[in-house]
Short mmCIF file of N, CA and C in Angstrom, two decimals:
data_model
loop_
_atom_site.label_atom_id
_atom_site.label_comp_id
_atom_site.label_asym_id
_atom_site.label_seq_id
_atom_site.Cartn_x
_atom_site.Cartn_y
_atom_site.Cartn_z
N MET K 3 0.77 -1.31 -0.38
CA MET K 3 0.16 -0.17 0.27
C MET K 3 1.11 1.31 0.18
N SER K 4 0.23 2.30 -1.26
CA SER K 4 1.59 3.31 -0.91
C SER K 4 0.63 4.24 0.46
N GLU K 5 1.75 5.65 0.43
CA GLU K 5 1.56 6.20 1.50
C GLU K 5 0.59 6.63 1.07
N PHE K 6 0.29 7.40 -0.31
CA PHE K 6 -0.71 8.10 -0.40
C PHE K 6 -2.38 7.34 -0.05
N GLU K 7 -2.80 5.76 -0.39
CA GLU K 7 -3.64 5.29 -0.87
C GLU K 7 -3.63 4.70 1.27
N LEU K 8 -2.35 4.93 2.12
CA LEU K 8 -2.62 5.00 3.53
C LEU K 8 -2.92 6.19 3.78
N ILE K 9 -2.48 7.50 3.56
CA ILE K 9 -3.62 8.21 4.31
C ILE K 9 -5.04 8.43 3.89
N CYS K 10 -5.50 8.21 2.76
CA CYS K 10 -6.70 8.22 2.20
C CYS K 10 -8.21 7.36 3.47
N PHE K 11 -7.08 6.16 3.31
CA PHE K 11 -7.64 5.17 3.88
C PHE K 11 -7.93 5.75 5.17
N GLN K 12 -7.00 6.70 6.16
CA GLN K 12 -7.13 7.13 7.51
C GLN K 12 -7.91 8.56 7.12
N MET K 13 -7.96 8.99 6.20
CA MET K 13 -9.42 9.87 6.12
C MET K 13 -10.38 9.24 6.19
N ILE K 14 -10.29 7.98 5.53
CA ILE K 14 -11.91 7.80 5.40
C ILE K 14 -12.55 7.09 6.92
N ALA K 15 -11.26 6.10 7.16
CA ALA K 15 -11.31 5.80 8.49
C ALA K 15 -12.35 6.72 9.86
N GLY K 16 -11.09 7.28 9.30
CA GLY K 16 -12.09 8.92 10.36
C GLY K 16 -13.23 9.21 10.23
N ALA K 17 -13.57 9.83 9.28
CA ALA K 17 -14.81 10.53 8.72
C ALA K 17 -16.02 9.46 9.08
N GLY K 18 -15.48 8.08 8.94
CA GLY K 18 -16.55 6.70 8.88
C GLY K 18 -16.80 6.61 10.61
N GLU K 19 -16.08 6.41 11.38
CA GLU K 19 -15.43 5.99 13.34
C GLU K 19 -16.51 7.20 13.47
N ALA K 20 -16.32 8.70 13.39
CA ALA K 20 -17.30 10.05 13.22
C ALA K 20 -18.39 9.29 13.76
N ARG K 21 -18.78 9.53 11.83
CA ARG K 21 -19.88 9.68 11.97
C ARG K 21 -20.52 8.69 12.60
N THR K 22 -20.06 7.31 12.69
CA THR K 22 -20.66 5.93 13.54
C THR K 22 -20.68 6.76 15.36
N ASN K 23 -20.04 7.68 15.72
CA ASN K 23 -20.23 7.69 16.79
C ASN K 23 -21.47 8.72 16.94
N PHE K 24 -21.81 9.69 15.75
CA PHE K 24 -22.07 10.94 15.88
C PHE K 24 -23.88 10.38 16.21
N ILE K 25 -24.02 9.42 14.78
CA ILE K 25 -25.18 8.40 15.08
C ILE K 25 -25.57 7.73 16.05
N ALA K 26 -24.70 7.76 17.12
CA ALA K 26 -25.24 7.12 18.10
C ALA K 26 -25.57 7.70 19.21
N ALA K 27 -24.87 8.56 19.34
CA ALA K 27 -25.34 9.61 20.12
C ALA K 27 -26.48 10.44 20.28
N LEU K 28 -26.50 10.15 18.56
CA LEU K 28 -27.92 10.76 17.99
C LEU K 28 -29.43 9.71 18.43
N GLU K 29 -28.80 8.54 18.55
CA GLU K 29 -30.03 7.28 18.72
C GLU K 29 -30.02 7.42 20.13
N GLU K 30 -29.22 7.80 20.95
CA GLU K 30 -29.11 7.49 22.83
C GLU K 30 -29.86 8.42 23.22
N ALA K 31 -29.90 9.94 22.58
CA ALA K 31 -30.81 10.57 22.78
C ALA K 31 -32.36 10.25 22.29
N LYS K 32 -32.82 10.14 20.92
CA LYS K 32 -33.91 9.66 21.00
C LYS K 32 -34.51 8.90 21.66
N SER K 33 -33.99 7.74 22.91
CA SER K 33 -33.99 6.76 23.50
C SER K 33 -34.02 7.55 24.73
N GLY K 34 -33.94 8.50 25.17
CA GLY K 34 -33.70 9.44 26.08
C GLY K 34 -32.51 9.10 27.11
N ASN K 35 -31.71 8.09 26.68
CA ASN K 35 -30.64 8.03 27.00
C ASN K 35 -29.04 8.77 27.17
N PHE K 36 -29.66 9.61 28.15
CA PHE K 36 -28.44 10.77 28.24
C PHE K 36 -27.20 11.16 28.72
N GLN K 37 -26.60 9.41 29.39
CA GLN K 37 -25.38 9.24 30.04
C GLN K 37 -24.38 8.87 29.24
N ASN K 38 -24.39 8.63 27.84
CA ASN K 38 -23.61 8.43 27.02
C ASN K 38 -23.12 9.80 26.21
N ILE K 39 -24.05 10.12 25.87
CA ILE K 39 -24.40 11.59 24.66
C ILE K 39 -22.07 11.99 24.44
N ASP K 40 -22.26 12.14 26.15
CA ASP K 40 -20.74 13.57 25.64
C ASP K 40 -19.63 12.04 25.65
N THR K 41 -19.33 11.06 26.08
CA THR K 41 -18.85 10.02 25.71
C THR K 41 -18.64 9.92 23.93
N LEU K 42 -20.00 9.70 23.54
CA LEU K 42 -19.61 9.75 22.23
C LEU K 42 -19.45 10.52 20.99
N MET K 43 -19.97 11.22 21.71
CA MET K 43 -20.04 12.49 21.00
C MET K 43 -17.70 12.91 21.19
N LYS K 44 -17.59 12.83 22.28
CA LYS K 44 -16.12 13.29 22.33
C LYS K 44 -15.06 12.16 21.47
N LYS K 45 -15.65 10.95 21.76
CA LYS K 45 -15.15 9.85 20.29
C LYS K 45 -15.06 10.46 19.31
N GLY K 46 -16.60 10.68 18.86
CA GLY K 46 -16.55 11.26 17.50
C GLY K 46 -15.81 12.57 17.31
N ASP K 47 -15.51 13.21 18.06
CA ASP K 47 -15.02 14.46 17.66
C ASP K 47 -13.60 14.17 17.00
N ASP K 48 -12.97 13.21 18.01
CA ASP K 48 -11.83 12.28 18.35
C ASP K 48 -11.60 11.58 17.18
N ALA K 49 -12.48 11.33 16.16
CA ALA K 49 -12.28 10.06 15.46
C ALA K 49 -12.15 11.22 14.01
N TYR K 50 -12.60 12.62 14.16
CA TYR K 50 -13.08 13.93 13.03
C TYR K 50 -11.72 14.03 12.77
N ILE K 51 -10.98 14.35 14.21
CA ILE K 51 -9.62 15.26 14.27
C ILE K 51 -8.97 14.39 13.56
N GLN K 52 -8.93 12.78 13.70
CA GLN K 52 -7.39 12.14 13.52
C GLN K 52 -7.70 12.02 11.77
N GLY K 53 -8.66 12.11 10.64
CA GLY K 53 -8.97 12.21 9.94
C GLY K 53 -8.62 13.48 9.26
N HIS K 54 -8.96 14.58 9.94
CA HIS K 54 -8.50 15.96 9.39
C HIS K 54 -7.19 15.94 9.39
N HIS K 55 -6.68 15.64 10.39
CA HIS K 55 -4.87 15.79 9.99
C HIS K 55 -4.39 14.26 9.39
N ALA K 56 -4.92 13.71 8.98
CA ALA K 56 -4.87 12.52 7.71
C ALA K 56 -4.96 13.82 6.56
N HIS K 57 -5.94 14.22 6.11
CA HIS K 57 -6.19 15.05 4.90
C HIS K 57 -5.02 16.52 5.05
N ALA K 58 -4.74 16.97 6.44
CA ALA K 58 -4.04 18.36 6.15
C ALA K 58 -2.65 17.64 5.20
N SER K 59 -1.72 16.65 5.98
CA SER K 59 -0.64 15.63 6.01
C SER K 59 -1.07 15.93 4.42
N LEU K 60 -1.90 15.33 3.75
CA LEU K 60 -2.15 15.50 2.34
C LEU K 60 -1.67 16.10 1.69
N ILE K 61 -2.43 17.51 1.76
CA ILE K 61 -2.74 18.67 1.71
C ILE K 61 -0.61 19.73 1.54
N GLN K 62 -0.42 18.54 2.65
CA GLN K 62 0.99 19.68 2.95
C GLN K 62 1.65 18.87 2.03
N GLU K 63 1.74 17.69 1.61
CA GLU K 63 2.90 17.16 0.63
C GLU K 63 1.93 17.26 -0.86
N GLU K 64 1.08 17.77 -1.64
CA GLU K 64 0.90 18.28 -2.53
C GLU K 64 1.34 19.88 -2.48
N ALA K 65 1.46 20.67 -1.59
CA ALA K 65 1.83 21.74 -1.59
C ALA K 65 3.73 21.97 -1.75
N LYS K 66 3.75 20.75 -1.45
CA LYS K 66 5.37 20.41 -1.05
C LYS K 66 5.94 20.45 -2.78
N GLY K 67 4.74 19.60 -3.14
CA GLY K 67 5.61 19.17 -4.75
C GLY K 67 5.42 17.56 -4.90
N ASN K 68 4.93 16.38 -3.77
CA ASN K 68 5.22 15.58 -3.80
C ASN K 68 3.98 14.63 -4.28
#
């Protein structure tokens, strides 16, 4: 797997994990179970940030001409 493919995979995985956690938080709220929402939202934010960092590194490499 090339470095480019790995970065793309990291972006997709981060976004997917974030989406999964955000939807789980929404489902918990719909069920009236508010205890886990903060944890799920934090996990979603962390996953989104990981995907964002992968994306930013890809942009930086492109700016360098790589």
